[in-house]
Amino acid sequence: MGIYEELQARGLIAQVTDEEEIRELINNGKATFYIGFDPTADSLHVGHFMALCLMKRLQDAGNKPIALIGGGTGYIGDPSGRSDMRSMMTPEIIEHNCECFKKQMSRFIDFSEGKALMVNNADWLLDLNYVEMLREIGPHFSVNRMLAAECYKQRMEKGLSFLEFNYMIMQSYDFYMLFQKYGCNMQFGGDDQWSNMLGGTELIRRKLGKNACAMTITLLLNSEGKKMGKTQSGAVWLDPDKTSPFEFYQYWRNVGDADVLKCIRMLTFLPVEEIDKMDGWEGAQLNTAKEILAYELTKLVHGEEEAEKAQESARALFSQGAAADMPTAELTADDLTDGGIDILTLLVKSGLVPSKAEARRAVQQGGVAADGEKVTDIHHIFEAGTFAGEGIVLKKGKKNFRKIVM
């Protein structure tokens, strides 16, 4: 099985423009491909995880990845999948976020000896002359076709700024520049990027001739990744200071029964043949599959030692009601009122809920417990001494825990 066939078997490929040519390049290690990452935060999250895994798979098969950091497109923001305009970031924030991305990507991709490139599109986008850009690129784009693209249609009723309307042109120009400067002959992206990616392929062929080698492939990348990227309590980050290895492990350990085998197939590096044998798993076997998924992905992101610790802690948590590596929230004297703290404030301080309104609902619905005892009174007060020594374990729902100490 070639790497292209493996991507198909893992359910990753959604659409392609030139399948036979793409298959030939990828299977023979001749693809120089790029995936773009806009620096909208100072950490990558699990929504980016599938892209990083894909880059690693293709690099391991001899292909050359280009990680394109959107230091330039980050000034605008992609309207795809959004109902409103992104907040504008300062140049300093964009630069900081780009540096954070570089560090995290290096855990997945080998940038040594020219095996991969990391490029920032600010290098060519920020110095463009507007009139020259219009003359060089504008004639190759049909406004009618752009407006028909799904990424724009969904925004037309609520309003689409001219700023965001330029995003497709800028992304297309990225592919054109990467083709010219680095011999990039292929681009990968999520299924919500199809229109933007076709724009880049067509731009190269129109400017350089139909025989120019520029190919497009989209994956079930962003549609799945965006669902994976957020939980009820917020994003799941790859930065251990934002999402601890234990929380990261727990996130994957708690995926739904219907998604666990799909995630194993798409995200882990277990052999396809081994995963095929799991297709018939059900009941208690799915819990085993969830442990496999959580362990393999935590090992990829945080290393084997952290994965072992997270798995041991998770097992201890469910078997004994405690875990050494559980996320911890530390209270200070300033958090107390008259020597105590009420349950709603404690839930918010712990990070288990974002607001007192949600805390109130959780308590009233019977979903909150302290050291195994259900808390049903929204006015319940914990005295300061409660948190001495080992503290207490606060639980919201069946799967969210915090150790509270002082």
GROMACS .gro file of C-alpha atoms in nm:
model
  406
    1MET     CA    1   0.000   0.000   0.000
    2GLY     CA    2   0.143   0.338  -0.104
    3ILE     CA    3   0.107   0.645   0.115
    4TYR     CA    4  -0.173   0.778  -0.108
    5GLU     CA    5  -0.368   0.456  -0.066
    6GLU     CA    6  -0.302   0.471   0.308
    7LEU     CA    7  -0.447   0.823   0.325
    8GLN     CA    8  -0.755   0.690   0.146
    9ALA     CA    9  -0.781   0.393   0.383
   10ARG     CA   10  -0.763   0.627   0.680
   11GLY     CA   11  -1.055   0.832   0.544
   12LEU     CA   12  -0.849   1.148   0.499
   13ILE     CA   13  -0.894   1.236   0.132
   14ALA     CA   14  -1.209   1.427   0.038
   15GLN     CA   15  -1.136   1.581  -0.305
   16VAL     CA   16  -0.847   1.606  -0.549
   17THR     CA   17  -0.788   1.784  -0.879
   18ASP     CA   18  -0.542   1.548  -1.049
   19GLU     CA   19  -0.564   1.212  -0.876
   20GLU     CA   20  -0.324   1.005  -1.085
   21GLU     CA   21  -0.055   1.273  -1.085
   22ILE     CA   22  -0.097   1.331  -0.712
   23ARG     CA   23  -0.080   0.956  -0.644
   24GLU     CA   24   0.239   0.927  -0.849
   25LEU     CA   25   0.412   1.220  -0.676
   26ILE     CA   26   0.316   1.124  -0.322
   27ASN     CA   27   0.388   0.752  -0.353
   28ASN     CA   28   0.731   0.824  -0.499
   29GLY     CA   29   0.827   1.091  -0.246
   30LYS     CA   30   0.832   1.367  -0.508
   31ALA     CA   31   0.572   1.602  -0.363
   32THR     CA   32   0.671   1.937  -0.217
   33PHE     CA   33   0.350   2.036  -0.048
   34TYR     CA   34   0.226   2.304   0.187
   35ILE     CA   35  -0.037   2.346   0.454
   36GLY     CA   36  -0.114   2.690   0.596
   37PHE     CA   37  -0.163   2.788   0.959
   38ASP     CA   38  -0.298   3.132   1.049
   39PRO     CA   39  -0.153   3.250   1.383
   40THR     CA   40  -0.481   3.340   1.555
   41ALA     CA   41  -0.354   3.224   1.898
   42ASP     CA   42  -0.022   3.158   2.072
   43SER     CA   43  -0.070   2.780   2.054
   44LEU     CA   44  -0.187   2.525   1.803
   45HIS     CA   45  -0.492   2.325   1.913
   46VAL     CA   46  -0.632   1.982   1.832
   47GLY     CA   47  -0.810   2.130   1.533
   48HIS     CA   48  -0.463   2.162   1.375
   49PHE     CA   49  -0.362   1.815   1.488
   50MET     CA   50  -0.479   1.629   1.179
   51ALA     CA   51  -0.279   1.861   0.954
   52LEU     CA   52   0.037   1.804   1.158
   53CYS     CA   53  -0.013   1.427   1.151
   54LEU     CA   54  -0.064   1.439   0.775
   55MET     CA   55   0.257   1.636   0.728
   56LYS     CA   56   0.446   1.381   0.935
   57ARG     CA   57   0.302   1.087   0.739
   58LEU     CA   58   0.397   1.240   0.405
   59GLN     CA   59   0.743   1.342   0.525
   60ASP     CA   60   0.807   0.989   0.653
   61ALA     CA   61   0.724   0.870   0.300
   62GLY     CA   62   0.995   1.094   0.153
   63ASN     CA   63   0.789   1.401   0.060
   64LYS     CA   64   0.886   1.754   0.158
   65PRO     CA   65   0.648   1.960   0.373
   66ILE     CA   66   0.628   2.337   0.381
   67ALA     CA   67   0.462   2.474   0.692
   68LEU     CA   68   0.327   2.811   0.584
   69ILE     CA   69   0.275   3.046   0.876
   70GLY     CA   70   0.015   3.309   0.794
   71GLY     CA   71   0.195   3.611   0.932
   72GLY     CA   72   0.051   3.809   0.639
   73THR     CA   73  -0.296   3.654   0.599
   74GLY     CA   74  -0.326   3.676   0.977
   75TYR     CA   75  -0.377   4.049   0.928
   76ILE     CA   76  -0.705   3.968   0.752
   77GLY     CA   77  -0.840   3.632   0.871
   78ASP     CA   78  -1.017   3.358   0.681
   79PRO     CA   79  -1.397   3.404   0.668
   80SER     CA   80  -1.453   3.029   0.610
   81GLY     CA   81  -1.679   2.874   0.870
   82ARG     CA   82  -1.736   3.202   1.053
   83SER     CA   83  -2.049   3.408   1.103
   84ASP     CA   84  -1.865   3.728   1.194
   85MET     CA   85  -1.539   3.908   1.127
   86ARG     CA   86  -1.229   3.810   1.323
   87SER     CA   87  -1.078   4.050   1.575
   88MET     CA   88  -0.784   4.238   1.429
   89MET     CA   89  -0.448   4.141   1.577
   90THR     CA   90  -0.150   4.370   1.623
   91PRO     CA   91   0.177   4.295   1.437
   92GLU     CA   92   0.342   4.215   1.773
   93ILE     CA   93   0.079   3.953   1.861
   94ILE     CA   94   0.101   3.795   1.516
   95GLU     CA   95   0.480   3.771   1.538
   96HIS     CA   96   0.463   3.618   1.888
   97ASN     CA   97   0.205   3.361   1.778
   98CYS     CA   98   0.418   3.266   1.477
   99GLU     CA   99   0.715   3.192   1.702
  100CYS     CA  100   0.499   2.973   1.926
  101PHE     CA  101   0.377   2.776   1.625
  102LYS     CA  102   0.730   2.710   1.506
  103LYS     CA  103   0.830   2.558   1.836
  104GLN     CA  104   0.528   2.328   1.852
  105MET     CA  105   0.550   2.213   1.490
  106SER     CA  106   0.905   2.096   1.541
  107ARG     CA  107   0.773   1.812   1.757
  108PHE     CA  108   0.605   1.665   1.450
  109ILE     CA  109   0.812   1.775   1.153
  110ASP     CA  110   1.185   1.732   1.093
  111PHE     CA  111   1.317   2.066   0.969
  112SER     CA  112   1.682   1.959   0.965
  113GLU     CA  113   1.897   1.945   0.652
  114GLY     CA  114   1.628   2.089   0.426
  115LYS     CA  115   1.384   1.804   0.491
  116ALA     CA  116   1.107   2.058   0.550
  117LEU     CA  117   1.062   2.433   0.532
  118MET     CA  118   0.888   2.680   0.756
  119VAL     CA  119   0.787   2.992   0.565
  120ASN     CA  120   0.600   3.307   0.666
  121ASN     CA  121   0.379   3.464   0.401
  122ALA     CA  122   0.441   3.803   0.558
  123ASP     CA  123   0.771   3.789   0.366
  124TRP     CA  124   0.590   3.860   0.039
  125LEU     CA  125   0.241   3.981   0.131
  126LEU     CA  126   0.332   4.277   0.352
  127ASP     CA  127   0.548   4.447   0.089
  128LEU     CA  128   0.307   4.413  -0.203
  129ASN     CA  129   0.224   4.721  -0.406
  130TYR     CA  130  -0.154   4.735  -0.427
  131VAL     CA  131  -0.181   4.855  -0.787
  132GLU     CA  132   0.082   4.610  -0.910
  133MET     CA  133  -0.097   4.328  -0.727
  134LEU     CA  134  -0.427   4.421  -0.891
  135ARG     CA  135  -0.270   4.427  -1.236
  136GLU     CA  136  -0.076   4.103  -1.189
  137ILE     CA  137  -0.336   3.890  -1.010
  138GLY     CA  138  -0.674   4.059  -1.051
  139PRO     CA  139  -0.740   3.960  -1.416
  140HIS     CA  140  -0.720   3.592  -1.322
  141PHE     CA  141  -1.011   3.599  -1.075
  142SER     CA  142  -1.380   3.614  -1.160
  143VAL     CA  143  -1.587   3.798  -0.900
  144ASN     CA  144  -1.890   3.593  -1.004
  145ARG     CA  145  -1.706   3.269  -0.930
  146MET     CA  146  -1.568   3.402  -0.604
  147LEU     CA  147  -1.915   3.498  -0.484
  148ALA     CA  148  -2.037   3.149  -0.568
  149ALA     CA  149  -1.773   2.993  -0.338
  150GLU     CA  150  -1.919   2.835  -0.025
  151CYS     CA  151  -1.682   3.023   0.205
  152TYR     CA  152  -1.838   3.352   0.086
  153LYS     CA  153  -2.198   3.248   0.028
  154GLN     CA  154  -2.248   3.165   0.395
  155ARG     CA  155  -2.140   3.517   0.491
  156MET     CA  156  -2.329   3.720   0.233
  157GLU     CA  157  -2.651   3.761   0.434
  158LYS     CA  158  -2.477   3.878   0.752
  159GLY     CA  159  -2.224   4.088   0.568
  160LEU     CA  160  -1.882   4.023   0.418
  161SER     CA  161  -1.619   4.294   0.439
  162PHE     CA  162  -1.400   4.377   0.140
  163LEU     CA  163  -1.106   4.299   0.370
  164GLU     CA  164  -1.215   3.936   0.406
  165PHE     CA  165  -1.316   3.916   0.040
  166ASN     CA  166  -0.947   3.947  -0.043
  167TYR     CA  167  -0.857   3.632   0.152
  168MET     CA  168  -0.904   3.393  -0.141
  169ILE     CA  169  -0.677   3.605  -0.360
  170MET     CA  170  -0.409   3.621  -0.091
  171GLN     CA  171  -0.421   3.246  -0.027
  172SER     CA  172  -0.402   3.179  -0.401
  173TYR     CA  173  -0.105   3.415  -0.424
  174ASP     CA  174   0.065   3.215  -0.146
  175PHE     CA  175   0.057   2.899  -0.358
  176TYR     CA  176   0.184   3.093  -0.659
  177MET     CA  177   0.478   3.230  -0.460
  178LEU     CA  178   0.559   2.894  -0.301
  179PHE     CA  179   0.556   2.736  -0.646
  180GLN     CA  180   0.791   3.003  -0.780
  181LYS     CA  181   1.030   3.022  -0.483
  182TYR     CA  182   1.040   2.664  -0.351
  183GLY     CA  183   0.905   2.438  -0.626
  184CYS     CA  184   0.592   2.365  -0.422
  185ASN     CA  185   0.377   2.150  -0.649
  186MET     CA  186   0.090   2.055  -0.419
  187GLN     CA  187  -0.131   2.207  -0.152
  188PHE     CA  188  -0.334   2.037   0.119
  189GLY     CA  189  -0.613   2.176   0.330
  190GLY     CA  190  -0.949   2.117   0.489
  191ASP     CA  191  -1.265   2.053   0.297
  192ASP     CA  192  -1.384   2.406   0.377
  193GLN     CA  193  -1.079   2.541   0.191
  194TRP     CA  194  -1.163   2.389  -0.147
  195SER     CA  195  -1.258   2.714  -0.322
  196ASN     CA  196  -0.952   2.898  -0.192
  197MET     CA  197  -0.725   2.613  -0.295
  198LEU     CA  198  -0.871   2.585  -0.644
  199GLY     CA  199  -0.801   2.957  -0.682
  200GLY     CA  200  -0.430   2.895  -0.622
  201THR     CA  201  -0.411   2.600  -0.862
  202GLU     CA  202  -0.588   2.793  -1.137
  203LEU     CA  203  -0.377   3.104  -1.081
  204ILE     CA  204  -0.053   2.911  -1.140
  205ARG     CA  205  -0.187   2.742  -1.450
  206ARG     CA  206  -0.320   3.067  -1.598
  207LYS     CA  207   0.000   3.260  -1.538
  208LEU     CA  208   0.250   2.984  -1.614
  209GLY     CA  209   0.062   2.762  -1.856
  210LYS     CA  210  -0.175   2.468  -1.822
  211ASN     CA  211   0.113   2.223  -1.794
  212ALA     CA  212   0.245   2.387  -1.478
  213CYS     CA  213   0.253   2.126  -1.204
  214ALA     CA  214   0.015   2.265  -0.944
  215MET     CA  215  -0.223   2.026  -0.775
  216THR     CA  216  -0.480   2.041  -0.501
  217ILE     CA  217  -0.603   1.790  -0.249
  218THR     CA  218  -0.848   1.846   0.033
  219LEU     CA  219  -0.898   1.633   0.337
  220LEU     CA  220  -1.166   1.572   0.594
  221LEU     CA  221  -0.941   1.801   0.789
  222ASN     CA  222  -1.117   2.111   0.911
  223SER     CA  223  -1.472   1.973   0.927
  224GLU     CA  224  -1.349   1.703   1.165
  225GLY     CA  225  -1.073   1.915   1.318
  226LYS     CA  226  -1.302   2.202   1.411
  227LYS     CA  227  -1.533   1.960   1.588
  228MET     CA  228  -1.233   1.816   1.767
  229GLY     CA  229  -1.081   2.153   1.844
  230LYS     CA  230  -1.323   2.272   2.110
  231THR     CA  231  -1.502   2.136   2.412
  232GLN     CA  232  -1.773   2.291   2.621
  233SER     CA  233  -1.507   2.451   2.839
  234GLY     CA  234  -1.298   2.590   2.555
  235ALA     CA  235  -1.021   2.493   2.314
  236VAL     CA  236  -0.791   2.195   2.367
  237TRP     CA  237  -0.441   2.327   2.311
  238LEU     CA  238  -0.114   2.152   2.227
  239ASP     CA  239   0.070   2.383   2.468
  240PRO     CA  240   0.097   2.196   2.804
  241ASP     CA  241   0.070   2.526   2.991
  242LYS     CA  242  -0.276   2.578   2.838
  243THR     CA  243  -0.397   2.217   2.836
  244SER     CA  244  -0.207   1.981   3.065
  245PRO     CA  245  -0.104   1.636   2.935
  246PHE     CA  246  -0.362   1.485   3.171
  247GLU     CA  247  -0.639   1.708   3.034
  248PHE     CA  248  -0.523   1.633   2.680
  249TYR     CA  249  -0.535   1.258   2.753
  250GLN     CA  250  -0.877   1.291   2.912
  251TYR     CA  251  -1.012   1.481   2.612
  252TRP     CA  252  -0.932   1.192   2.380
  253ARG     CA  253  -1.029   0.929   2.639
  254ASN     CA  254  -1.376   1.085   2.646
  255VAL     CA  255  -1.453   1.096   2.273
  256GLY     CA  256  -1.787   0.948   2.175
  257ASP     CA  257  -1.824   0.582   2.093
  258ALA     CA  258  -1.918   0.670   1.735
  259ASP     CA  259  -1.595   0.871   1.681
  260VAL     CA  260  -1.323   0.671   1.854
  261LEU     CA  261  -1.233   0.435   1.569
  262LYS     CA  262  -1.254   0.719   1.316
  263CYS     CA  263  -1.007   0.918   1.529
  264ILE     CA  264  -0.773   0.620   1.566
  265ARG     CA  265  -0.774   0.574   1.190
  266MET     CA  266  -0.719   0.941   1.106
  267LEU     CA  267  -0.482   1.051   1.380
  268THR     CA  268  -0.271   0.766   1.514
  269PHE     CA  269   0.022   0.599   1.341
  270LEU     CA  270  -0.095   0.246   1.422
  271PRO     CA  271  -0.092   0.022   1.113
  272VAL     CA  272  -0.412   0.028   0.910
  273GLU     CA  273  -0.432  -0.352   0.930
  274GLU     CA  274  -0.429  -0.336   1.310
  275ILE     CA  275  -0.702  -0.070   1.310
  276ASP     CA  276  -0.914  -0.274   1.067
  277LYS     CA  277  -0.931  -0.549   1.330
  278MET     CA  278  -1.090  -0.300   1.572
  279ASP     CA  279  -1.380  -0.218   1.338
  280GLY     CA  280  -1.601  -0.475   1.504
  281TRP     CA  281  -1.527  -0.362   1.858
  282GLU     CA  282  -1.820  -0.265   2.076
  283GLY     CA  283  -1.919  -0.226   2.438
  284ALA     CA  284  -1.624  -0.253   2.678
  285GLN     CA  285  -1.386  -0.290   2.384
  286LEU     CA  286  -1.459   0.070   2.285
  287ASN     CA  287  -1.323   0.185   2.622
  288THR     CA  288  -1.003  -0.001   2.538
  289ALA     CA  289  -0.999   0.175   2.200
  290LYS     CA  290  -1.039   0.511   2.375
  291GLU     CA  291  -0.741   0.437   2.599
  292ILE     CA  292  -0.535   0.345   2.292
  293LEU     CA  293  -0.637   0.668   2.117
  294ALA     CA  294  -0.566   0.887   2.420
  295TYR     CA  295  -0.230   0.725   2.489
  296GLU     CA  296  -0.106   0.737   2.129
  297LEU     CA  297  -0.199   1.102   2.076
  298THR     CA  298  -0.067   1.217   2.413
  299LYS     CA  299   0.260   1.041   2.332
  300LEU     CA  300   0.278   1.221   1.998
  301VAL     CA  301   0.222   1.566   2.148
  302HIS     CA  302   0.379   1.543   2.494
  303GLY     CA  303   0.612   1.243   2.481
  304GLU     CA  304   0.596   0.887   2.611
  305GLU     CA  305   0.669   0.973   2.975
  306GLU     CA  306   0.382   1.221   2.997
  307ALA     CA  307   0.151   0.977   2.818
  308GLU     CA  308   0.234   0.705   3.073
  309LYS     CA  309   0.172   0.944   3.363
  310ALA     CA  310  -0.156   1.063   3.219
  311GLN     CA  311  -0.280   0.710   3.160
  312GLU     CA  312  -0.186   0.597   3.510
  313SER     CA  313  -0.355   0.902   3.662
  314ALA     CA  314  -0.670   0.851   3.456
  315ARG     CA  315  -0.695   0.489   3.558
  316ALA     CA  316  -0.635   0.580   3.921
  317LEU     CA  317  -0.901   0.848   3.901
  318PHE     CA  318  -1.169   0.608   3.787
  319SER     CA  319  -1.067   0.315   4.006
  320GLN     CA  320  -0.979   0.495   4.329
  321GLY     CA  321  -1.131   0.842   4.295
  322ALA     CA  322  -0.793   1.020   4.298
  323ALA     CA  323  -0.505   1.088   4.063
  324ALA     CA  324  -0.159   1.228   4.126
  325ASP     CA  325  -0.139   1.408   3.791
  326MET     CA  326  -0.489   1.555   3.797
  327PRO     CA  327  -0.517   1.923   3.698
  328THR     CA  328  -0.494   2.136   4.011
  329ALA     CA  329  -0.645   2.472   4.102
  330GLU     CA  330  -0.486   2.656   4.394
  331LEU     CA  331  -0.689   2.898   4.603
  332THR     CA  332  -0.550   3.197   4.790
  333ALA     CA  333  -0.680   3.391   5.088
  334ASP     CA  334  -0.815   3.652   4.845
  335ASP     CA  335  -1.052   3.390   4.704
  336LEU     CA  336  -1.223   3.343   5.042
  337THR     CA  337  -1.505   3.542   5.198
  338ASP     CA  338  -1.533   3.518   5.578
  339GLY     CA  339  -1.301   3.217   5.574
  340GLY     CA  340  -1.491   3.017   5.312
  341ILE     CA  341  -1.592   2.992   4.947
  342ASP     CA  342  -1.929   2.898   4.798
  343ILE     CA  343  -1.968   2.615   4.549
  344LEU     CA  344  -2.056   2.838   4.253
  345THR     CA  345  -1.747   3.056   4.301
  346LEU     CA  346  -1.535   2.745   4.353
  347LEU     CA  347  -1.652   2.590   4.026
  348VAL     CA  348  -1.558   2.906   3.838
  349LYS     CA  349  -1.221   2.943   4.016
  350SER     CA  350  -1.141   2.581   3.938
  351GLY     CA  351  -1.190   2.636   3.566
  352LEU     CA  352  -1.455   2.363   3.542
  353VAL     CA  353  -1.716   2.618   3.428
  354PRO     CA  354  -1.681   2.961   3.266
  355SER     CA  355  -1.955   3.136   3.465
  356LYS     CA  356  -2.165   3.122   3.780
  357ALA     CA  357  -2.475   3.073   3.567
  358GLU     CA  358  -2.331   2.750   3.428
  359ALA     CA  359  -2.212   2.653   3.776
  360ARG     CA  360  -2.564   2.698   3.909
  361ARG     CA  361  -2.708   2.477   3.635
  362ALA     CA  362  -2.450   2.206   3.700
  363VAL     CA  363  -2.532   2.197   4.073
  364GLN     CA  364  -2.908   2.206   4.021
  365GLN     CA  365  -2.886   1.924   3.767
  366GLY     CA  366  -2.696   1.705   4.012
  367GLY     CA  367  -2.371   1.707   3.819
  368VAL     CA  368  -2.131   1.834   4.088
  369ALA     CA  369  -1.951   1.633   4.357
  370ALA     CA  370  -1.673   1.705   4.608
  371ASP     CA  371  -1.463   1.403   4.713
  372GLY     CA  372  -1.734   1.176   4.581
  373GLU     CA  373  -2.019   1.347   4.766
  374LYS     CA  374  -2.282   1.515   4.550
  375VAL     CA  375  -2.328   1.887   4.611
  376THR     CA  376  -2.692   1.991   4.560
  377ASP     CA  377  -2.710   2.320   4.750
  378ILE     CA  378  -2.607   2.620   4.538
  379HIS     CA  379  -2.526   2.806   4.862
  380HIS     CA  380  -2.296   2.536   5.000
  381ILE     CA  381  -1.985   2.684   5.166
  382PHE     CA  382  -1.645   2.515   5.189
  383GLU     CA  383  -1.436   2.629   5.485
  384ALA     CA  384  -1.067   2.708   5.426
  385GLY     CA  385  -0.957   2.401   5.622
  386THR     CA  386  -1.128   2.179   5.365
  387PHE     CA  387  -0.844   2.245   5.122
  388ALA     CA  388  -0.554   2.175   5.360
  389GLY     CA  389  -0.319   1.886   5.294
  390GLU     CA  390  -0.427   1.689   4.986
  391GLY     CA  391  -0.721   1.923   4.924
  392ILE     CA  392  -1.041   1.796   4.763
  393VAL     CA  393  -1.137   1.654   4.424
  394LEU     CA  394  -1.412   1.858   4.260
  395LYS     CA  395  -1.604   1.689   3.982
  396LYS     CA  396  -1.842   1.830   3.720
  397GLY     CA  397  -2.029   1.571   3.521
  398LYS     CA  398  -1.874   1.230   3.475
  399LYS     CA  399  -1.546   1.329   3.315
  400ASN     CA  400  -1.424   1.670   3.438
  401PHE     CA  401  -1.213   1.684   3.754
  402ARG     CA  402  -0.998   1.933   3.945
  403LYS     CA  403  -0.796   1.892   4.261
  404ILE     CA  404  -0.854   2.202   4.475
  405VAL     CA  405  -0.575   2.295   4.717
  406MET     CA  406  -0.479   2.596   4.922
   0.00000   0.00000   0.00000
